[in-house]
Short mmCIF file of C-alpha atoms and ligand atoms in Angstrom, two decimals:
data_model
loop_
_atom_site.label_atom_id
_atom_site.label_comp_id
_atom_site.label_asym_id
_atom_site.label_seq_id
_atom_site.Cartn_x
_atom_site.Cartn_y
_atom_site.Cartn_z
CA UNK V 1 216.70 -57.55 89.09
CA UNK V 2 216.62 -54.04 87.91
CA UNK V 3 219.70 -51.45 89.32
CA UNK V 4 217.95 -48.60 91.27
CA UNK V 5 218.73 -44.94 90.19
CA UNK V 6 221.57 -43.84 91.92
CA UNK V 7 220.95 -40.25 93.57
CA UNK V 8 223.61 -37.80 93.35
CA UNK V 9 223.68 -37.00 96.54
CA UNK V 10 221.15 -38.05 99.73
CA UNK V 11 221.97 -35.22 101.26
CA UNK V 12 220.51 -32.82 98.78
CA UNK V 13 217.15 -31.43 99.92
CA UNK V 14 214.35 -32.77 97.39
CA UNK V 15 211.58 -30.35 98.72
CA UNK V 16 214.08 -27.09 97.59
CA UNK V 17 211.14 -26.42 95.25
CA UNK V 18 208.12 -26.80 97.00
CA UNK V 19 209.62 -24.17 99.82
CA UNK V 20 207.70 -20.72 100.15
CA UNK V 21 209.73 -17.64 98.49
CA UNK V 22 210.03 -16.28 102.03
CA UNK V 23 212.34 -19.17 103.33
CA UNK V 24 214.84 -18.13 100.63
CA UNK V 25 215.93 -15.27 103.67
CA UNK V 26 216.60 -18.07 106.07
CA UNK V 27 219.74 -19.44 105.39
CA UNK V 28 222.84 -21.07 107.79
CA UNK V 29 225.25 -18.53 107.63
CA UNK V 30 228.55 -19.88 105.92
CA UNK V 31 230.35 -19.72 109.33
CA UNK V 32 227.97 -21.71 111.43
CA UNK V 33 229.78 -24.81 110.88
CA UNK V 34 232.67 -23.52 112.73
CA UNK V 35 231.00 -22.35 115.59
CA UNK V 36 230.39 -26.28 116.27
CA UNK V 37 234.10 -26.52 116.59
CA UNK V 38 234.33 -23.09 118.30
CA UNK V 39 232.28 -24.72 121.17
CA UNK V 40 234.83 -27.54 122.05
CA UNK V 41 236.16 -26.94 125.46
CA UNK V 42 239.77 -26.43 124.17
CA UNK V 43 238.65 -23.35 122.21
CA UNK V 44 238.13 -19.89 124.14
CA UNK V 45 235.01 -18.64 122.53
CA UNK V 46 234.57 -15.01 122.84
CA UNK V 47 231.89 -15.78 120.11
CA UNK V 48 228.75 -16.41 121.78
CA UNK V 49 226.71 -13.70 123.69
CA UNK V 50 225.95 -16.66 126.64
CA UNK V 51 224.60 -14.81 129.47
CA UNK V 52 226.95 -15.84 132.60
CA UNK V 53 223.88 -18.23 134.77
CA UNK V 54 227.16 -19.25 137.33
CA UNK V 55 226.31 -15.55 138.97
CA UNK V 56 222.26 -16.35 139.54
CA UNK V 57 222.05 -18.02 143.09
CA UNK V 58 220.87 -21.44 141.34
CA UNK V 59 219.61 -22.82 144.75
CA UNK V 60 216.90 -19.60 145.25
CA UNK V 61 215.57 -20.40 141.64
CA UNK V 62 215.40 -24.24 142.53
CA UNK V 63 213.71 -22.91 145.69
CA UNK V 64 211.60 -20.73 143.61
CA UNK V 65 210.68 -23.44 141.21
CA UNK V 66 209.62 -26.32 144.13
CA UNK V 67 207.24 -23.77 145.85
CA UNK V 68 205.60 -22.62 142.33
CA UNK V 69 204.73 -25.89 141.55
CA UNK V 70 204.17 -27.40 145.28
CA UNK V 71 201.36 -24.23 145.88
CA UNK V 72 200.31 -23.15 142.28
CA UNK V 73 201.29 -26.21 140.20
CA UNK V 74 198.22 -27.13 138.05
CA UNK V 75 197.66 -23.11 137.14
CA UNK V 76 201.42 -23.14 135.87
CA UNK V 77 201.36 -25.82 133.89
CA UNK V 78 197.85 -24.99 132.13
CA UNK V 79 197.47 -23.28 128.97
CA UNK V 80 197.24 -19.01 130.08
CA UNK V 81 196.84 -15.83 128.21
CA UNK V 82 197.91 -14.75 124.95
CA UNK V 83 199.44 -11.94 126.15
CA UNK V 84 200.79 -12.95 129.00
CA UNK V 85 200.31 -13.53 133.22
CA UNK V 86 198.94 -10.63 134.57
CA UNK V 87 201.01 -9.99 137.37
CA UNK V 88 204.39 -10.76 135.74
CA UNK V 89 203.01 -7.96 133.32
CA UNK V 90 202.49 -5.73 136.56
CA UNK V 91 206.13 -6.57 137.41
CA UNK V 92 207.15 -5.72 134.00
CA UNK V 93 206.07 -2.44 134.28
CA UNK V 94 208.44 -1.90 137.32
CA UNK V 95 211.03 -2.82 135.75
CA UNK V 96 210.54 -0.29 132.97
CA UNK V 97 210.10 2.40 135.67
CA UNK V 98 214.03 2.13 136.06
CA UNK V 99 214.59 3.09 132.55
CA UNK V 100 211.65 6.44 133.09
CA UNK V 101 209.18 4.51 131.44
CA UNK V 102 205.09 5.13 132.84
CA UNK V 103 203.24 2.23 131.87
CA UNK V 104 200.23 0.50 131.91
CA UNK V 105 200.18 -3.83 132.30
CA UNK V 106 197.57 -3.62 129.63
CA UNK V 107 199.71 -2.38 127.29
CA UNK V 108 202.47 -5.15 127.97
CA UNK V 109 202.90 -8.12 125.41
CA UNK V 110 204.81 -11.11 127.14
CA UNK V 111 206.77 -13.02 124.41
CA UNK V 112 209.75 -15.96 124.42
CA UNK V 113 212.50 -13.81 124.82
CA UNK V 114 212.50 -10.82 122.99
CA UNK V 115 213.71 -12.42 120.04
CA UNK V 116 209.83 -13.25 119.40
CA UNK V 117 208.71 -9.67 120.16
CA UNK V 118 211.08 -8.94 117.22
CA UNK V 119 209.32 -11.56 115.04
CA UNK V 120 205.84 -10.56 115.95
CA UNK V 121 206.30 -7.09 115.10
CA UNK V 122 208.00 -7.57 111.95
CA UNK V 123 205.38 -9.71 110.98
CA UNK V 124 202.29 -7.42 111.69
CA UNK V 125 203.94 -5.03 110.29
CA UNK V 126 205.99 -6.15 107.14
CA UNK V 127 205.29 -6.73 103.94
CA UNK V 128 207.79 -8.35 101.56
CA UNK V 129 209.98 -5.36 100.07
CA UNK V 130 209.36 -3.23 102.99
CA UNK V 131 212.14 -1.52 104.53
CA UNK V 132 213.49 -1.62 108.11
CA UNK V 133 216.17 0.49 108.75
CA UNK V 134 218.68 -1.06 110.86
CA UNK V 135 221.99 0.59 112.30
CA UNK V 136 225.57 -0.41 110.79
CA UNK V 137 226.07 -3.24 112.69
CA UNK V 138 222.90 -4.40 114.04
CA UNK V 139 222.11 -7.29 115.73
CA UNK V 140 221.98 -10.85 113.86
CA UNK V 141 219.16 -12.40 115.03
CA UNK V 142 217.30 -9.36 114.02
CA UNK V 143 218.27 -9.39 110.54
CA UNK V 144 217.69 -12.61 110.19
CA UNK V 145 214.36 -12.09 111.17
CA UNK V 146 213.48 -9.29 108.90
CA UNK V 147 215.19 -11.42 106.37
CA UNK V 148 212.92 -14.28 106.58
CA UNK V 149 210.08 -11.57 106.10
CA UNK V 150 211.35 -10.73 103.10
CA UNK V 151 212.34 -6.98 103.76
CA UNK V 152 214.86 -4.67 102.68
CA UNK V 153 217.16 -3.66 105.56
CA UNK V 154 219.20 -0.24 104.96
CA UNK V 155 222.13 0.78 107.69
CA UNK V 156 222.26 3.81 109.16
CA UNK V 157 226.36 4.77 110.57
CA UNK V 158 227.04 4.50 114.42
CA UNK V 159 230.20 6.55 116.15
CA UNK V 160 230.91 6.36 119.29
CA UNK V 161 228.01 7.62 120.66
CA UNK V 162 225.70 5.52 118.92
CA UNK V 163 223.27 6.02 115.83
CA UNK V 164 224.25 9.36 113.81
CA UNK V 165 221.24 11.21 113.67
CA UNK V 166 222.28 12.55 109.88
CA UNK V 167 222.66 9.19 109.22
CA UNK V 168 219.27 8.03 109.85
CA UNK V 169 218.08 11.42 108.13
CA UNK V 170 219.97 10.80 105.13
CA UNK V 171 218.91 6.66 104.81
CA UNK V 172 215.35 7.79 105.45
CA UNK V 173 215.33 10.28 102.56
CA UNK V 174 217.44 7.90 100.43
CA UNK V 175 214.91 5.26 100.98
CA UNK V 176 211.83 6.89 100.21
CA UNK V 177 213.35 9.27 97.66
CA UNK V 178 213.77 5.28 95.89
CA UNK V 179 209.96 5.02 96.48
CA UNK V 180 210.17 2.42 99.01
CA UNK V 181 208.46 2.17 102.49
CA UNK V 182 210.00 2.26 105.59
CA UNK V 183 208.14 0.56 108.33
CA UNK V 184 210.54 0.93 111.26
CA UNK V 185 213.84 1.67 112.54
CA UNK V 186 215.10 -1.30 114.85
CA UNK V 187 217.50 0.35 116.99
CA UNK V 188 219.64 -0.82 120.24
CA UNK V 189 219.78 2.49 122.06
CA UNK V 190 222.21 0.61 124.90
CA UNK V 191 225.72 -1.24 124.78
CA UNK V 192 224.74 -2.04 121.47
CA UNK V 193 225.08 -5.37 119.88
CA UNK V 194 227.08 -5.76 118.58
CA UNK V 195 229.00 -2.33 118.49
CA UNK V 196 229.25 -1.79 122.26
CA UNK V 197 228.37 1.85 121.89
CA UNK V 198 225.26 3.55 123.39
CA UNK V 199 223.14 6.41 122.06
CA UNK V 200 223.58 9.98 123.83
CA UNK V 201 221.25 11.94 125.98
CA UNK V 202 221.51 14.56 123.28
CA UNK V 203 220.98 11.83 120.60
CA UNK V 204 217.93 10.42 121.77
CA UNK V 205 215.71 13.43 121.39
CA UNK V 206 217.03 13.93 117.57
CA UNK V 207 216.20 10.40 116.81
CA UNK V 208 212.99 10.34 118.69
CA UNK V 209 212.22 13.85 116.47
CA UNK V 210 213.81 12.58 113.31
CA UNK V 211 211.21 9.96 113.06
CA UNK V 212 208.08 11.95 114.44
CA UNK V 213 208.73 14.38 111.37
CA UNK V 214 209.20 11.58 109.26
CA UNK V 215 206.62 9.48 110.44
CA UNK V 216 208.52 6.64 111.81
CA UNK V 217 207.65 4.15 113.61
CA UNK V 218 210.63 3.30 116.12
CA UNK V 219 211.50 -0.36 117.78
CA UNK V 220 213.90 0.05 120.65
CA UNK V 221 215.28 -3.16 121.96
CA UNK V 222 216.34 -3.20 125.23
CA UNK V 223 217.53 -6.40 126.49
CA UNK V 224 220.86 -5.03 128.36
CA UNK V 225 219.78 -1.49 129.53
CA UNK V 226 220.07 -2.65 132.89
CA UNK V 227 223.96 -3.92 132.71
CA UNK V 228 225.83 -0.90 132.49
CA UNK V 229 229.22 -0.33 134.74
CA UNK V 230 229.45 3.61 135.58
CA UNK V 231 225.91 4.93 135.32
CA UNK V 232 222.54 4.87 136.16
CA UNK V 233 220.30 3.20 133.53
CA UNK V 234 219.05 5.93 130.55
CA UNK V 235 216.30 7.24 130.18
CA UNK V 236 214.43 4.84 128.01
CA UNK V 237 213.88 6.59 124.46
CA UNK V 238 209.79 4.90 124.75
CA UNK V 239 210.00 7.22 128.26
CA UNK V 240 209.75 10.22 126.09
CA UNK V 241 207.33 9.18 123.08
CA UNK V 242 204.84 6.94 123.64
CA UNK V 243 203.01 6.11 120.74
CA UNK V 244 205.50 6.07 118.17
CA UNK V 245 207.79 3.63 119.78
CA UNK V 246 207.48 0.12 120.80
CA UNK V 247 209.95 -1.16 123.38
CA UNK V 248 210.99 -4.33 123.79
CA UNK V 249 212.67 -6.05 127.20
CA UNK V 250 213.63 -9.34 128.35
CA UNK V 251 215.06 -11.49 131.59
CA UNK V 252 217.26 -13.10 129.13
CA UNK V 253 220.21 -10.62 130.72
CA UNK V 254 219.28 -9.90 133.69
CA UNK V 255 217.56 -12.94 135.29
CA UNK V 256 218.26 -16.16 133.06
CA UNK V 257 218.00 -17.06 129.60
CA UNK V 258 216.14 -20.46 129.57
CA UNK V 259 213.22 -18.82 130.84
CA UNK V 260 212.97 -17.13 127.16
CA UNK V 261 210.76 -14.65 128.92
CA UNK V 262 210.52 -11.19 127.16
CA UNK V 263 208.23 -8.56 126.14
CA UNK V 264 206.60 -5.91 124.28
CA UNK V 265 205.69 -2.93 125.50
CA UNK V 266 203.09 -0.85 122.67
CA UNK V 267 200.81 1.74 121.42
CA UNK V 268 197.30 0.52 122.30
CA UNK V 269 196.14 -0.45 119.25
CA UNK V 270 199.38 -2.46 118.33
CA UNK V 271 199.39 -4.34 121.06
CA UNK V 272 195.69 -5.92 120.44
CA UNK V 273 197.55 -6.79 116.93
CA UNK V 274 200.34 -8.19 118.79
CA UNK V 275 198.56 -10.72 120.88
CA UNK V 276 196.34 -12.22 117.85
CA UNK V 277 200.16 -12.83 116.21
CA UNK V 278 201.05 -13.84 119.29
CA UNK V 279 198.41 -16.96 120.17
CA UNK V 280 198.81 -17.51 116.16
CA UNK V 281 202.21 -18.61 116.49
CA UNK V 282 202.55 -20.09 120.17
CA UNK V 283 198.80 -19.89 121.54
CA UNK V 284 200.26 -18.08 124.31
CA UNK V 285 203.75 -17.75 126.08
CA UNK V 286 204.69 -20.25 128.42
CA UNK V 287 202.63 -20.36 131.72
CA UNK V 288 205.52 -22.07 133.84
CA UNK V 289 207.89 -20.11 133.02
CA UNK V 290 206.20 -16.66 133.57
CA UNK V 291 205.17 -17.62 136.84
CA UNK V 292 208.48 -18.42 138.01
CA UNK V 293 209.83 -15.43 136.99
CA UNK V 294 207.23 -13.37 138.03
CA UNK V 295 207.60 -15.27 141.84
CA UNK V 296 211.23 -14.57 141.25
CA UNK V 297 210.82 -11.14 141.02
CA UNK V 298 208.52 -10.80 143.89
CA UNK V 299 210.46 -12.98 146.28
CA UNK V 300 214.12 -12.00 145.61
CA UNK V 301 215.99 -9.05 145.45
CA UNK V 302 216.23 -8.91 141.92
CA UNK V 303 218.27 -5.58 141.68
CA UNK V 304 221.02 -6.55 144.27
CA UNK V 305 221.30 -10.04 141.43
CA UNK V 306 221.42 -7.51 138.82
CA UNK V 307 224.08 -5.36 140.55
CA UNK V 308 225.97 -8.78 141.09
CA UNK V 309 225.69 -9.04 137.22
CA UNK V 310 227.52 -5.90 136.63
CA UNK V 311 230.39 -6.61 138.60
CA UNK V 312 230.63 -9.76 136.95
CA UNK V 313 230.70 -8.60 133.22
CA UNK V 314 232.45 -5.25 134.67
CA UNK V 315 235.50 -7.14 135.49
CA UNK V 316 235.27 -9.61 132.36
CA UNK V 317 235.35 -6.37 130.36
CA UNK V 318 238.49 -5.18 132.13
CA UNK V 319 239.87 -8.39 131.42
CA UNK V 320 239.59 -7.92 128.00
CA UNK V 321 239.75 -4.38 127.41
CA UNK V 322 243.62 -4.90 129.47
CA UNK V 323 244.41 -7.79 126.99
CA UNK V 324 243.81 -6.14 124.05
CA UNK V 325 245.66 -3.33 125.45
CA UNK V 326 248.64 -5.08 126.35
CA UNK V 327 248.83 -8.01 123.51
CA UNK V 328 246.99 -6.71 119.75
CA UNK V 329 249.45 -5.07 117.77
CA UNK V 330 248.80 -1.13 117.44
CA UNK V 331 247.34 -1.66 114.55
CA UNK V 332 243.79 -2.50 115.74
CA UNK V 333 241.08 -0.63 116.86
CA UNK V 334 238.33 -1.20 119.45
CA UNK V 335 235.77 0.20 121.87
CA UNK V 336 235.66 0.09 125.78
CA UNK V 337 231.70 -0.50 126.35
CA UNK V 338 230.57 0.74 129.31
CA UNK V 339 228.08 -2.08 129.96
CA UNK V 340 226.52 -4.87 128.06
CA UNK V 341 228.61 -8.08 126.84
CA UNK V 342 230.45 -6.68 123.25
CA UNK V 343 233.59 -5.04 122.19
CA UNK V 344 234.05 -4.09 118.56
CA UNK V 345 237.31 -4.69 117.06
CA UNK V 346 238.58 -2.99 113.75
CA UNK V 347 241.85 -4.84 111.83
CA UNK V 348 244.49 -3.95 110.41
CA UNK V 349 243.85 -2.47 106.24
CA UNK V 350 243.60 -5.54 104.23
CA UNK V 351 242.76 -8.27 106.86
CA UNK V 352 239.82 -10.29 106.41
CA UNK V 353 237.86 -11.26 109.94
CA UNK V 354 235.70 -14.18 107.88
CA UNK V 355 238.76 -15.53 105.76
CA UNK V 356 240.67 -15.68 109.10
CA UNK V 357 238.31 -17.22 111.39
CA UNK V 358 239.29 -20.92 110.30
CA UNK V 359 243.19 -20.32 111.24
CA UNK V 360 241.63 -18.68 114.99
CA UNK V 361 239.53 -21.62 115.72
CA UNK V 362 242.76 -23.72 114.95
CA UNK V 363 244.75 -21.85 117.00
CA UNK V 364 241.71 -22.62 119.79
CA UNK V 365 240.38 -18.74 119.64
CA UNK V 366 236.91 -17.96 118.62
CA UNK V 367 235.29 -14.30 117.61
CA UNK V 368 231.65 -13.68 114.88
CA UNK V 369 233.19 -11.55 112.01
CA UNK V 370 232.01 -8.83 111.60
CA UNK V 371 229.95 -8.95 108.06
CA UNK V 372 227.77 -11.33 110.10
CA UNK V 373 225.87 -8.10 111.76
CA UNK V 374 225.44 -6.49 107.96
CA UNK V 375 222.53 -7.71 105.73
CA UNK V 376 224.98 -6.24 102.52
CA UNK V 377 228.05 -7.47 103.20
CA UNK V 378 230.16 -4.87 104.68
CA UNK V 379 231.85 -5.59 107.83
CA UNK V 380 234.92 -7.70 106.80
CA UNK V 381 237.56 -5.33 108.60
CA UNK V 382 235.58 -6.00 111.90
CA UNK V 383 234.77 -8.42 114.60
CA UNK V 384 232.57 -9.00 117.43
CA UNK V 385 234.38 -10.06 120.94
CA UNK V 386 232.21 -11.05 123.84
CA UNK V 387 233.46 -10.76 127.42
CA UNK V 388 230.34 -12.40 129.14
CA UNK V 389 231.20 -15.53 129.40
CA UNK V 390 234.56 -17.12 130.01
CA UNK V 391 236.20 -16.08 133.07
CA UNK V 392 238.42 -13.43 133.14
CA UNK V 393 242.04 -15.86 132.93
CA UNK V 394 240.22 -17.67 129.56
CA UNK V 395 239.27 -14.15 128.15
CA UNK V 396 243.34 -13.09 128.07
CA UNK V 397 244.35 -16.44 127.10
CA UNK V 398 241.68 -16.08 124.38
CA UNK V 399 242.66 -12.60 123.21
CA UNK V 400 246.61 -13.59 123.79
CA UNK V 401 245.55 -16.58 121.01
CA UNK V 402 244.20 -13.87 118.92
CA UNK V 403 246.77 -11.44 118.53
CA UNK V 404 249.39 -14.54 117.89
CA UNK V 405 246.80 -15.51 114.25
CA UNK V 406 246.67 -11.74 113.81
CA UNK V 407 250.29 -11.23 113.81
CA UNK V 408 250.68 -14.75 111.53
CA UNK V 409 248.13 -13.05 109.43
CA UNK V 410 249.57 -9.84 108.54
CA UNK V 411 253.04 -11.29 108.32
CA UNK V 412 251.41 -13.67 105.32
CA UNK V 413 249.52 -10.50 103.96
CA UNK V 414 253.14 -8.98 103.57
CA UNK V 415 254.94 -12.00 101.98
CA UNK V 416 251.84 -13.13 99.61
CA UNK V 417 249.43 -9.96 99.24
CA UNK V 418 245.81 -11.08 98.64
CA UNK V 419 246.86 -14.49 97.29
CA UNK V 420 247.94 -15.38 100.99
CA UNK V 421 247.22 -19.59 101.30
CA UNK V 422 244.13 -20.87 102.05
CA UNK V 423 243.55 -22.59 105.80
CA UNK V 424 243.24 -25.58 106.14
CA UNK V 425 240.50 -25.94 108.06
CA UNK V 426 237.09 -26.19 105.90
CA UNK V 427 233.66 -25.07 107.27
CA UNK V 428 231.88 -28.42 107.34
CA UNK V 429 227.92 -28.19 106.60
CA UNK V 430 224.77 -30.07 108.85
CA UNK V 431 226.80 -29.43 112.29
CA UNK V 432 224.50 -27.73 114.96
CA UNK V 433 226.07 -24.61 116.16
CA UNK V 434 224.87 -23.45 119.68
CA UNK V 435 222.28 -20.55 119.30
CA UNK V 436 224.50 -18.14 121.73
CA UNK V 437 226.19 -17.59 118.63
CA UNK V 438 223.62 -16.05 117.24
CA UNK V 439 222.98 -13.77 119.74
N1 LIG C 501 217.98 -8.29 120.97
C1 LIG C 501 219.30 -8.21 121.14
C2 LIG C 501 219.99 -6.93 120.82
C3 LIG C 501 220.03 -9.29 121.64
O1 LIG C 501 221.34 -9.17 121.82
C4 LIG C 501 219.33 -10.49 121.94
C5 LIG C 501 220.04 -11.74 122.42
N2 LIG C 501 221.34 -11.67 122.66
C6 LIG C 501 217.96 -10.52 121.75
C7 LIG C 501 217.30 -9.41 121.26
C8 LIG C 501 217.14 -11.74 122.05
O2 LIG C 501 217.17 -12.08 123.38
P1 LIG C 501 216.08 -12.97 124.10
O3 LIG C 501 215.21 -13.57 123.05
O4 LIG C 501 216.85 -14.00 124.84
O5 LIG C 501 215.32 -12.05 124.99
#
């Protein structure tokens, strides 16, 4: 009997060659495997951006949910519109009216979760080597996405009060001074993921004329305008320009999640574009799950839940914001957001966030590093803490975790310099890390 061949490894993926260029973009980030630890109970993750469901009233929704499909069942479960129910569109448009937005239901895009709005727009508009210019950080499911398109993605600074306009002057006329063509900027005008920081009054009307005189087509994602602590929402920067921008929302914040029910909002002529991508990749968005929301909205007070949301993350953010206060050594630097889920924490000079992530999630702390929300690598001084989801007592046992590894961390930086030992603790590869991590 003849031997088989023995393979190297099964494991290996025989079809690496037949893959199209573009997938060469989508790859596992090295620090996905550890998020599958990160997710054990034992391990405070202030990792994830998991919107907190335990403050939605889960008996309304199941309420909701029995009486959609006891009076409009077979409608909700058909096949519907590629752009999307018309009355949740209607209700869309209210919901935009808290932000100063006027607009018109015809103009609305529904997608699944505004993650997809971000795919669909990238991929009418993109073509590989394009550029999108993105601020420094930006979000990661964002990059990833103009990653698997196959663009360029240049970073504009934030300070404290968001995207510097000179910034974005001087990246536009770097870019095209290079010869390359920009086709957006993706920005996150409020409590910015993952910086924390939101754009100025002031701000908003020199990006908004930075990119008419350049020609710029702007994408302003929106998904936590709604969850600030002191204010009234801001004025929307699509309430002031209405064809150059296209806005993007979602319930994912402010209702639930596993709905993935979000939108576009665009120029006329876009938004025809937008619903041929969009029945080209899902036919059209879900049917049930627009519906619900949509008899959500109408039969709940949806503001007063939304209010209950911001007292919830309010006090998660003290929680943290004390913590760090009282436990990271002086060393460190961070934001207090005003809203939103994200603080952004600067180390200590010479401390990696990445190379110490395996000694945190031994020590039972999570956090994303920080060169995960830069498509060229910067970011390793940084990380990204999220208050949304573990209760306040978790979120200072999590930070008080934290600030123990940091302190181990410098004190080896002192004794060995850069040649500090390696953890222990390897990244293992084909473990499925929750998606919140991503977010
Ligand atoms: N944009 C930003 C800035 C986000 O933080 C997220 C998710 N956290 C999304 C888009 C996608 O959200 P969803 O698809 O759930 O609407």
């Amino acid at each position: 009997m003849e031997s088989q061949p023995v393979r190297a490894s099964t494991r290996l993926d025989s079809y690496v060659d037949r893959y199209a260029a573009r997938t060469a973009g989508m790859t596992a980030s090295e620090i996905r495997a550890l998020f599958a630890v990160a997710s054990r109970p034992e391990v405070v993750s202030l990792a994830g951006g998991m919107p907190n469901i335990s403050g939605l009233p889960l008996d309304v929704v199941g309420g909701v949910i029995s009486e959609l499909v006891a009076t409009q069942g077979p409608v909700a479960m058909q096949y519907g519109s590629g752009q999307g129910v018309p009355e949740l569109r209607e209700q869309i448009c209210e919901v935009m009216r808290l932000e100063g937005i006027e607009a018109h239901p015809d103009d609305v895009v529904v997608t699944v979760g505004s993650q997809q709005a971000v795919d669909l727009v990238t991929r009418i508009f993109c073509d590989p080597g394009d550029v999108v210019i993105c601020e420094a950080p930006s979000y990661v499911g964002a990059l990833g996405v103009f990653k698997a398109y196959q663009c360029g993605v240049v970073h504009a600074e934030m300070d404290a009060d968001g995207l510097v306009p000179e910034a974005l002057q001087q990246a536009i006329t770097a870019t095209k001074a290079a010869g390359k063509t920009i086709k957006f900027l993706y920005t996150i005008p409020n409590f910015h993921n993952p910086a924390g920081v939101t754009l100025s009054a002031a701000r908003r009307h020199e990006v908004l004329e930075i990119c008419r005189r350049e020609d710029i087509l702007v994408l302003e994602d929106n998904p936590y305008g709604l969850l600030g602590f002191s204010h009234e929402p801001m004025r929307a920067l699509r309430a002031d320009e209405a064809e150059g921008v296209i806005y993007l929302g979602s319930f994912s914040k402010t209702f639930a999640p596993g709905f993935r029910v979000g939108w576009a909002l665009a120029p006329h002529a876009v938004r025809e574009k937008l619903v041929l991508a969009q029945e080209s990749a899902t036919l059209c968005p879900p049917q049930f799950s627009q519906m619900a929301v949509s008899a959500y909205l109408s039969g709940h007070d949806w503001q007063g839940q939304i209010k209950q949301f911001r007292e919830m993350y309010r006090e998660r953010r003290d929680a943290m914001v004390e913590a760090l206060d009282d436990l990271m050594p002086a060393s460190c630097r961070w934001n207090v957001p005003d809203g939103g889920f994200y603080v952004w924490l600067t180390l200590p000079p010479g401390i990696d966030a990445k190379a110490m992530l395996p000694r945190a999630v031994t020590a039972r702390v999570a956090y994303v590093p920080g060169t995960a929300f830069f498509a060229d690598g910067f970011g390793s001084s940084s990380m990204r803490l999220s208050f949304c989801y573990p209760t306040p007592e978790r979120i200072r046992e999590g930070v008080r975790r934290l600030a123990g590894v940091l302190e181990a961390e410098m004190e080896l930086r002192a004794t060995f310099g850069a040649g500090a030992p390696a953890s222990g603790l390897e990244a293992r590869s084909g473990y499925d890390a929750p998606s919140s991590d991503l977010t």
